[in-house]
Tab-separated table of N, CA and C in Angstrom:
chain	number	residue	atom	x	y	z
Y	47	UNK	N	0.705	-1.037	0.149
Y	47	UNK	CA	-0.074	-0.040	-0.011
Y	47	UNK	C	0.936	1.101	-0.061
Y	48	UNK	N	0.579	2.134	-0.813
Y	48	UNK	CA	1.374	3.404	-0.951
Y	48	UNK	C	1.312	4.225	0.412
Y	49	UNK	N	2.642	4.533	0.770
Y	49	UNK	CA	2.781	5.409	2.031
Y	49	UNK	C	2.557	6.989	1.698
Y	50	UNK	N	3.159	7.542	0.513
Y	50	UNK	CA	3.188	8.886	0.634
Y	50	UNK	C	3.110	9.084	-1.078
Y	51	UNK	N	2.803	10.621	-1.093
Y	51	UNK	CA	2.756	11.031	-2.629
Y	51	UNK	C	1.329	11.643	-2.956
Y	52	UNK	N	1.231	12.350	-3.906
Y	52	UNK	CA	-0.058	13.197	-4.190
Y	52	UNK	C	-1.197	12.312	-4.690
Y	53	UNK	N	-0.935	11.007	-4.953
Y	53	UNK	CA	-1.924	10.253	-5.378
Y	53	UNK	C	-2.617	9.411	-4.144
Y	54	UNK	N	-2.233	9.745	-3.058
Y	54	UNK	CA	-2.951	9.546	-1.845
Y	54	UNK	C	-4.022	10.408	-1.687
Y	55	UNK	N	-4.264	11.500	-2.195
Y	55	UNK	CA	-5.421	12.442	-2.425
Y	55	UNK	C	-5.898	12.596	-3.696
Y	56	UNK	N	-5.307	12.520	-4.893
Y	56	UNK	CA	-5.884	12.696	-6.121
Y	56	UNK	C	-6.361	11.218	-6.512
Y	57	UNK	N	-6.001	10.105	-5.908
Y	57	UNK	CA	-6.516	8.831	-6.278
Y	57	UNK	C	-7.001	8.656	-7.775
Y	58	UNK	N	-5.673	9.088	-8.564
Y	58	UNK	CA	-6.014	8.813	-10.148
Y	58	UNK	C	-5.336	7.357	-10.396
Y	59	UNK	N	-4.972	6.905	-9.688
Y	59	UNK	CA	-4.349	5.154	-9.918
Y	59	UNK	C	-4.725	4.715	-8.177
Y	60	UNK	N	-4.782	3.506	-8.203
Y	60	UNK	CA	-4.885	2.627	-6.904
Y	60	UNK	C	-3.953	2.870	-6.141
Y	61	UNK	N	-4.057	2.643	-4.846
Y	61	UNK	CA	-3.120	3.066	-3.514
Y	61	UNK	C	-2.675	1.622	-3.034
Y	62	UNK	N	-3.378	0.613	-3.209
Y	62	UNK	CA	-3.493	-0.625	-2.845
Y	62	UNK	C	-3.146	-1.783	-3.792
Y	63	UNK	N	-2.045	-2.625	-3.521
Y	63	UNK	CA	-1.752	-3.669	-4.857
Y	63	UNK	C	-1.834	-4.916	-4.291
Y	64	UNK	N	-2.418	-5.791	-4.889
Y	64	UNK	CA	-2.033	-7.360	-4.427
Y	64	UNK	C	-0.679	-7.597	-5.191
Y	65	UNK	N	0.109	-8.167	-4.440
Y	65	UNK	CA	1.210	-9.101	-5.161
Y	65	UNK	C	1.468	-10.362	-4.392
Y	66	UNK	N	2.151	-11.206	-5.246
Y	66	UNK	CA	2.415	-12.564	-4.569
Y	66	UNK	C	3.952	-13.034	-5.114
Y	67	UNK	N	4.345	-13.933	-4.617
Y	67	UNK	CA	5.853	-14.181	-4.942
Y	67	UNK	C	6.868	-13.647	-4.183
Y	68	UNK	N	7.940	-13.828	-4.886
Y	68	UNK	CA	8.967	-12.881	-4.324
Y	68	UNK	C	8.966	-11.494	-4.867
Y	69	UNK	N	9.057	-10.353	-3.839
Y	69	UNK	CA	8.888	-9.347	-4.528
Y	69	UNK	C	9.811	-8.209	-3.358
Y	70	UNK	N	10.135	-7.047	-4.237
Y	70	UNK	CA	10.937	-5.945	-3.637
Y	70	UNK	C	9.915	-4.695	-3.528
Y	71	UNK	N	10.034	-4.282	-2.274
Y	71	UNK	CA	9.143	-3.311	-1.808
Y	71	UNK	C	9.913	-2.210	-1.131
Y	72	UNK	N	9.926	-0.941	-1.727
Y	72	UNK	CA	10.500	0.176	-1.151
Y	72	UNK	C	10.172	0.754	-0.043
Y	73	UNK	N	10.987	1.835	0.644
Y	73	UNK	CA	10.466	2.191	1.660
Y	73	UNK	C	9.239	3.296	1.682
Y	74	UNK	N	8.759	3.407	0.635
Y	74	UNK	CA	7.229	4.196	0.555
Y	74	UNK	C	6.103	3.490	0.264
Y	75	UNK	N	6.369	2.338	1.112
Y	75	UNK	CA	4.968	1.393	0.989
Y	75	UNK	C	4.745	0.866	2.413
Y	76	UNK	N	3.542	0.273	2.599
Y	76	UNK	CA	3.299	-0.395	3.668
Y	76	UNK	C	3.051	-1.949	3.129
Y	77	UNK	N	3.478	-2.915	3.735
Y	77	UNK	CA	3.163	-4.341	3.271
Y	77	UNK	C	2.251	-4.817	4.365
Y	78	UNK	N	1.042	-5.338	3.884
Y	78	UNK	CA	-0.111	-5.918	4.448
Y	78	UNK	C	0.119	-7.236	4.132
Y	79	UNK	N	-0.072	-8.326	5.255
Y	79	UNK	CA	-0.029	-9.709	4.886
Y	79	UNK	C	-1.468	-10.522	5.478
Y	80	UNK	N	-1.912	-11.380	4.531
Y	80	UNK	CA	-3.255	-11.978	4.736
Y	80	UNK	C	-3.136	-13.404	4.536
Y	81	UNK	N	-3.864	-14.264	5.393
Y	81	UNK	CA	-3.925	-15.797	5.320
Y	81	UNK	C	-4.751	-16.375	4.121
Y	82	UNK	N	-5.517	-15.439	3.699
Y	82	UNK	CA	-6.771	-15.812	2.954
Y	82	UNK	C	-6.859	-14.714	1.899
Y	83	UNK	N	-6.839	-15.397	0.548
Y	83	UNK	CA	-6.995	-14.424	-0.620
Y	83	UNK	C	-8.098	-13.557	-0.424
Y	84	UNK	N	-9.350	-13.950	-0.393
Y	84	UNK	CA	-10.648	-13.288	-0.050
Y	84	UNK	C	-10.312	-12.093	0.860
Y	85	UNK	N	-9.834	-12.284	1.896
Y	85	UNK	CA	-9.516	-11.045	2.821
Y	85	UNK	C	-8.463	-9.985	2.244
Y	86	UNK	N	-7.454	-10.812	1.573
Y	86	UNK	CA	-6.740	-9.607	0.953
Y	86	UNK	C	-7.062	-8.972	-0.141
Y	87	UNK	N	-7.792	-9.321	-0.989
Y	87	UNK	CA	-8.418	-8.834	-2.282
Y	87	UNK	C	-9.563	-7.793	-1.495
Y	88	UNK	N	-10.477	-8.313	-0.517
Y	88	UNK	CA	-11.578	-7.436	0.193
Y	88	UNK	C	-11.003	-6.045	0.643
Y	89	UNK	N	-9.776	-6.376	1.175
Y	89	UNK	CA	-9.238	-5.079	2.141
Y	89	UNK	C	-8.719	-4.245	0.877
Y	90	UNK	N	-8.120	-4.835	-0.024
Y	90	UNK	CA	-7.334	-4.156	-1.206
Y	90	UNK	C	-8.368	-3.291	-2.057
Y	91	UNK	N	-9.505	-3.869	-2.306
Y	91	UNK	CA	-10.789	-2.958	-2.884
Y	91	UNK	C	-11.415	-2.152	-1.932
Y	92	UNK	N	-11.510	-2.158	-0.377
Y	92	UNK	CA	-11.933	-1.469	0.355
Y	92	UNK	C	-11.164	0.061	0.512
Y	93	UNK	N	-9.677	-0.463	0.825
Y	93	UNK	CA	-8.785	0.649	0.655
Y	93	UNK	C	-8.602	1.482	-0.537
Y	94	UNK	N	-8.939	0.872	-1.445
Y	94	UNK	CA	-8.850	1.886	-2.863
Y	94	UNK	C	-10.252	2.533	-3.110
Y	95	UNK	N	-11.229	2.080	-2.129
Y	95	UNK	CA	-12.489	3.166	-2.354
Y	95	UNK	C	-12.758	3.931	-1.156
Y	96	UNK	N	-12.182	3.960	-0.275
Y	96	UNK	CA	-12.527	4.862	0.768
Y	96	UNK	C	-11.727	6.326	0.705
Y	97	UNK	N	-12.282	7.260	1.390
Y	97	UNK	CA	-11.607	8.604	1.502
Y	97	UNK	C	-10.759	8.252	2.399
Y	98	UNK	N	-9.451	8.568	2.225
Y	98	UNK	CA	-8.213	8.596	2.895
Y	98	UNK	C	-7.855	9.877	3.760
Y	99	UNK	N	-8.400	11.011	3.290
Y	99	UNK	CA	-8.205	12.355	4.026
Y	99	UNK	C	-7.948	12.367	5.521
Y	100	UNK	N	-8.945	11.848	6.199
Y	100	UNK	CA	-8.676	12.005	7.740
Y	100	UNK	C	-7.577	11.279	7.892
Y	101	UNK	N	-6.880	10.260	7.449
Y	101	UNK	CA	-5.847	9.556	7.697
Y	101	UNK	C	-4.516	10.257	7.239
Y	102	UNK	N	-4.504	11.012	6.521
Y	102	UNK	CA	-3.301	11.348	5.768
Y	102	UNK	C	-2.794	12.831	6.612
Y	103	UNK	N	-1.486	12.783	6.853
Y	103	UNK	CA	-0.788	13.890	7.351
Y	103	UNK	C	0.108	14.512	6.251
Y	104	UNK	N	0.738	15.611	6.732
Y	104	UNK	CA	1.802	16.315	5.762
Y	104	UNK	C	1.282	17.260	4.837
Y	105	UNK	N	1.861	18.479	4.648
Y	105	UNK	CA	1.092	19.526	3.915
Y	105	UNK	C	1.868	19.411	2.473
Y	106	UNK	N	3.162	19.401	2.313
Y	106	UNK	CA	3.828	19.495	1.024
Y	106	UNK	C	3.745	18.055	0.291
Y	107	UNK	N	3.972	16.979	1.130
Y	107	UNK	CA	3.915	15.702	0.629
Y	107	UNK	C	2.892	14.910	1.589
Y	108	UNK	N	1.866	14.516	1.116
Y	108	UNK	CA	0.815	13.663	1.572
Y	108	UNK	C	1.486	12.533	2.187
Y	109	UNK	N	1.260	12.031	3.205
Y	109	UNK	CA	1.950	10.802	3.800
Y	109	UNK	C	0.807	9.951	4.724
Y	110	UNK	N	0.553	8.649	4.903
Y	110	UNK	CA	-0.225	7.658	5.198
Y	110	UNK	C	0.921	7.102	6.154
Y	111	UNK	N	1.052	7.364	7.496
Y	111	UNK	CA	2.164	6.533	8.291
Y	111	UNK	C	1.487	5.297	8.863
Y	112	UNK	N	2.058	4.514	9.288
Y	112	UNK	CA	1.639	3.243	9.961
Y	112	UNK	C	0.915	3.534	11.150
Y	113	UNK	N	0.859	4.461	11.814
Y	113	UNK	CA	0.047	4.523	13.118
Y	113	UNK	C	-1.701	4.640	12.344
Y	114	UNK	N	-1.397	5.669	11.476
Y	114	UNK	CA	-2.695	6.166	10.688
Y	114	UNK	C	-3.520	5.087	10.008
Y	115	UNK	N	-2.631	4.385	9.320
Y	115	UNK	CA	-3.104	3.044	8.603
Y	115	UNK	C	-3.605	2.238	9.354
Y	116	UNK	N	-3.038	2.037	10.709
Y	116	UNK	CA	-3.773	0.742	11.335
Y	116	UNK	C	-4.750	1.454	12.124
Y	117	UNK	N	-5.129	2.647	12.242
Y	117	UNK	CA	-6.409	3.189	12.669
Y	117	UNK	C	-7.513	3.169	11.714
Y	118	UNK	N	-7.350	2.780	10.560
Y	118	UNK	CA	-8.411	2.680	9.766
Y	118	UNK	C	-9.086	1.161	10.132
Y	119	UNK	N	-10.511	1.469	10.300
Y	119	UNK	CA	-11.457	0.533	10.781
Y	119	UNK	C	-11.828	-0.082	9.449
Y	120	UNK	N	-11.727	-1.298	9.089
Y	120	UNK	CA	-12.306	-2.069	7.983
Y	120	UNK	C	-13.307	-3.104	8.590
Y	121	UNK	N	-14.635	-3.016	7.958
Y	121	UNK	CA	-15.607	-3.870	8.374
Y	121	UNK	C	-15.296	-5.330	7.512
Y	122	UNK	N	-14.990	-6.073	8.423
Y	122	UNK	CA	-14.797	-7.433	7.901
Y	122	UNK	C	-15.886	-8.825	8.111
Y	123	UNK	N	-16.807	-8.787	7.190
Y	123	UNK	CA	-17.598	-9.872	7.355
Y	123	UNK	C	-16.928	-11.095	7.342
Y	124	UNK	N	-17.938	-12.179	7.386
Y	124	UNK	CA	-17.388	-13.696	7.470
Y	124	UNK	C	-16.768	-13.790	6.114
Y	125	UNK	N	-15.811	-14.627	6.162
Y	125	UNK	CA	-15.019	-15.220	4.911
Y	125	UNK	C	-15.753	-15.480	3.735
Y	126	UNK	N	-17.014	-16.086	3.940
Y	126	UNK	CA	-17.712	-16.293	2.809
Y	126	UNK	C	-18.327	-15.184	2.206
Y	127	UNK	N	-18.773	-14.220	3.042
Y	127	UNK	CA	-18.995	-12.962	2.514
Y	127	UNK	C	-17.968	-12.346	1.974
Y	128	UNK	N	-17.067	-12.094	2.258
Y	128	UNK	CA	-15.917	-11.470	1.808
Y	128	UNK	C	-15.702	-12.134	0.306
Y	129	UNK	N	-15.655	-13.165	0.375
Y	129	UNK	CA	-15.438	-14.072	-1.043
Y	129	UNK	C	-16.701	-13.764	-1.876
Y	130	UNK	N	-17.742	-13.724	-1.419
Y	130	UNK	CA	-18.914	-13.324	-2.168
Y	130	UNK	C	-18.666	-11.793	-2.848
Y	131	UNK	N	-18.363	-11.114	-2.073
Y	131	UNK	CA	-18.165	-9.561	-2.377
Y	131	UNK	C	-17.085	-9.627	-3.451
Y	132	UNK	N	-15.830	-9.959	-3.192
Y	132	UNK	CA	-14.912	-10.065	-4.011
Y	132	UNK	C	-15.187	-10.498	-5.477
Y	133	UNK	N	-15.758	-11.981	-5.656
Y	133	UNK	CA	-15.954	-12.320	-6.549
Y	133	UNK	C	-17.134	-11.491	-7.554
Y	134	UNK	N	-18.086	-10.839	-6.808
Y	134	UNK	CA	-18.974	-9.954	-7.366
Y	134	UNK	C	-18.158	-8.545	-8.244
Y	135	UNK	N	-17.350	-8.054	-7.337
Y	135	UNK	CA	-16.733	-7.117	-7.585
Y	135	UNK	C	-15.503	-7.387	-8.807
Y	136	UNK	N	-14.738	-8.327	-8.512
Y	136	UNK	CA	-13.966	-8.821	-9.657
Y	136	UNK	C	-14.834	-9.026	-11.084
Y	137	UNK	N	-15.746	-9.735	-10.827
Y	137	UNK	CA	-16.546	-9.825	-12.330
Y	137	UNK	C	-16.889	-8.787	-13.019
Y	138	UNK	N	-17.552	-7.687	-11.923
Y	138	UNK	CA	-17.768	-6.364	-12.726
Y	138	UNK	C	-16.605	-5.651	-13.301
Y	139	UNK	N	-15.547	-6.021	-12.470
Y	139	UNK	CA	-14.109	-5.047	-13.080
Y	139	UNK	C	-13.785	-5.858	-14.287
Y	140	UNK	N	-13.902	-7.031	-14.537
Y	140	UNK	CA	-13.681	-7.749	-15.635
Y	140	UNK	C	-14.720	-7.430	-16.697
Y	141	UNK	N	-15.872	-7.339	-16.704
Y	141	UNK	CA	-16.917	-6.801	-17.498
Y	141	UNK	C	-16.755	-5.441	-17.929
Y	142	UNK	N	-16.047	-4.473	-17.097
Y	142	UNK	CA	-15.646	-3.118	-17.607
Y	142	UNK	C	-14.540	-2.818	-18.044
Y	143	UNK	N	-13.716	-3.839	-17.960
Y	143	UNK	CA	-12.290	-3.398	-18.375
Y	143	UNK	C	-11.322	-4.446	-19.096
Y	144	UNK	N	-11.840	-5.821	-18.998
Y	144	UNK	CA	-11.274	-6.829	-19.990
Y	144	UNK	C	-11.405	-6.490	-21.341
Y	145	UNK	N	-10.621	-6.472	-22.231
Y	145	UNK	CA	-10.845	-6.312	-23.647
Y	145	UNK	C	-11.513	-7.105	-24.367
Y	146	UNK	N	-11.643	-8.639	-24.013
Y	146	UNK	CA	-12.131	-9.634	-24.437
Y	146	UNK	C	-13.589	-9.976	-24.103
Y	147	UNK	N	-13.927	-9.421	-22.666
Y	147	UNK	CA	-15.338	-9.403	-22.266
Y	147	UNK	C	-15.630	-7.995	-21.998
Y	148	UNK	N	-17.081	-8.065	-21.543
Y	148	UNK	CA	-17.833	-6.795	-20.955
Y	148	UNK	C	-18.160	-5.967	-21.894
Y	149	UNK	N	-17.931	-4.627	-21.735
Y	149	UNK	CA	-18.211	-3.491	-22.444
Y	149	UNK	C	-17.345	-3.089	-23.632
Y	150	UNK	N	-16.228	-3.588	-23.511
Y	150	UNK	CA	-15.316	-3.225	-24.779
Y	150	UNK	C	-15.796	-4.202	-25.652
Y	151	UNK	N	-16.080	-5.619	-25.547
Y	151	UNK	CA	-16.527	-6.725	-26.219
Y	151	UNK	C	-17.739	-6.117	-26.957
Y	152	UNK	N	-18.811	-5.719	-26.141
Y	152	UNK	CA	-20.237	-5.273	-26.495
Y	152	UNK	C	-20.089	-4.196	-27.615
Y	153	UNK	N	-19.115	-3.416	-27.260
Y	153	UNK	CA	-18.762	-1.997	-28.128
Y	153	UNK	C	-18.379	-2.678	-29.434
Y	154	UNK	N	-17.496	-3.431	-29.487
Y	154	UNK	CA	-16.936	-4.132	-30.749
Y	154	UNK	C	-18.007	-4.620	-31.351
Y	155	UNK	N	-18.952	-5.440	-30.825
Y	155	UNK	CA	-20.086	-6.179	-31.493
Y	155	UNK	C	-20.797	-5.115	-32.051
Y	156	UNK	N	-21.277	-4.195	-31.384
Y	156	UNK	CA	-22.255	-3.143	-31.951
Y	156	UNK	C	-21.816	-2.663	-33.063
Y	157	UNK	N	-20.451	-2.214	-33.248
Y	157	UNK	CA	-19.730	-1.828	-34.090
Y	157	UNK	C	-19.650	-2.545	-35.652
Y	158	UNK	N	-19.161	-3.691	-35.299
Y	158	UNK	CA	-19.684	-4.851	-36.534
Y	158	UNK	C	-20.956	-4.901	-36.927
Y	159	UNK	N	-22.279	-4.846	-36.074
Y	159	UNK	CA	-23.554	-4.909	-36.409
Y	159	UNK	C	-23.906	-3.573	-37.165
Y	160	UNK	N	-23.332	-2.448	-36.770
Y	160	UNK	CA	-23.356	-1.309	-37.439
Y	160	UNK	C	-23.039	-1.537	-38.634
Y	161	UNK	N	-21.844	-1.802	-38.802
Y	161	UNK	CA	-21.173	-1.854	-40.300
Y	161	UNK	C	-21.961	-2.847	-41.150
Y	162	UNK	N	-22.630	-3.830	-40.372
Y	162	UNK	CA	-23.001	-4.883	-41.332
Y	162	UNK	C	-24.507	-4.122	-41.884
Y	163	UNK	N	-25.145	-3.551	-41.078
Y	163	UNK	CA	-26.400	-3.050	-41.521
Y	163	UNK	C	-26.466	-1.764	-42.457
Y	164	UNK	N	-25.251	-0.858	-42.230
Y	164	UNK	CA	-24.827	-0.060	-43.206
Y	164	UNK	C	-24.408	-0.653	-44.643
Y	165	UNK	N	-23.873	-1.673	-44.510
Y	165	UNK	CA	-23.432	-2.134	-45.680
Y	165	UNK	C	-24.785	-2.852	-46.576
Y	166	UNK	N	-25.761	-3.382	-45.682
Y	166	UNK	CA	-26.789	-3.887	-46.352
Y	166	UNK	C	-27.797	-2.402	-46.739
Y	167	UNK	N	-27.956	-1.634	-46.040
Y	167	UNK	CA	-28.717	-0.521	-46.605
Y	167	UNK	C	-28.222	0.269	-47.604
Y	168	UNK	N	-26.815	0.429	-47.800
Y	168	UNK	CA	-26.214	1.049	-49.011
Y	168	UNK	C	-25.826	0.306	-50.074
Y	169	UNK	N	-26.256	-1.025	-50.237
Y	169	UNK	CA	-26.005	-1.926	-51.398
Y	169	UNK	C	-27.454	-2.208	-51.951
Y	170	UNK	N	-27.402	-1.350	-53.135
Y	170	UNK	CA	-28.556	-1.411	-53.965
Y	170	UNK	C	-28.466	-2.328	-55.086
Y	171	UNK	N	-29.753	-2.994	-55.566
Y	171	UNK	CA	-29.390	-3.724	-56.828
Y	171	UNK	C	-28.951	-2.751	-57.900
Y	172	UNK	N	-28.341	-3.489	-59.059
Y	172	UNK	CA	-27.914	-2.516	-60.041
Y	172	UNK	C	-29.415	-2.284	-60.997
Y	173	UNK	N	-29.648	-1.344	-61.158
Y	173	UNK	CA	-30.576	-0.801	-61.943
Y	173	UNK	C	-30.472	-1.131	-63.646
Y	174	UNK	N	-31.549	-1.508	-64.219
Y	174	UNK	CA	-31.245	-1.757	-65.744
Y	174	UNK	C	-31.796	-0.506	-66.340
Y	175	UNK	N	-30.852	0.138	-67.349
Y	175	UNK	CA	-31.226	1.258	-67.797
Y	175	UNK	C	-31.557	0.825	-69.180
Y	176	UNK	N	-32.684	1.329	-69.614
Y	176	UNK	CA	-33.047	1.086	-70.924
Y	176	UNK	C	-32.870	2.051	-71.856
Y	177	UNK	N	-32.140	2.192	-73.061
Y	177	UNK	CA	-31.799	2.935	-73.991
Y	177	UNK	C	-32.823	3.061	-75.161
């Protein structure tokens, strides 16, 4: 999770990320560890969706220190409910952002449909001209 930088306030990109395997993290991040994938993903989504302003210090350089990060209350439902929420939100994200599914695929299908009907409408039978 990001520790400092203007993005903590601007939120133009996510501030929490899931990683696995061997990784290197610099001193500008907080590392949160979870035993369950659903909990990790649930907390990641939650932290990316809430207003962090009350927890940020620093005027010139916004900073989320460990004490303030630890003071963020995260509602944690039962693991099965976390998994259900994560499944729904991940599927929604796929529908909105995956280039092979969801909205982009729907837009492509509608473009092909438009081109097909445009061609049908603009293709006229050849008229026989009598002289």
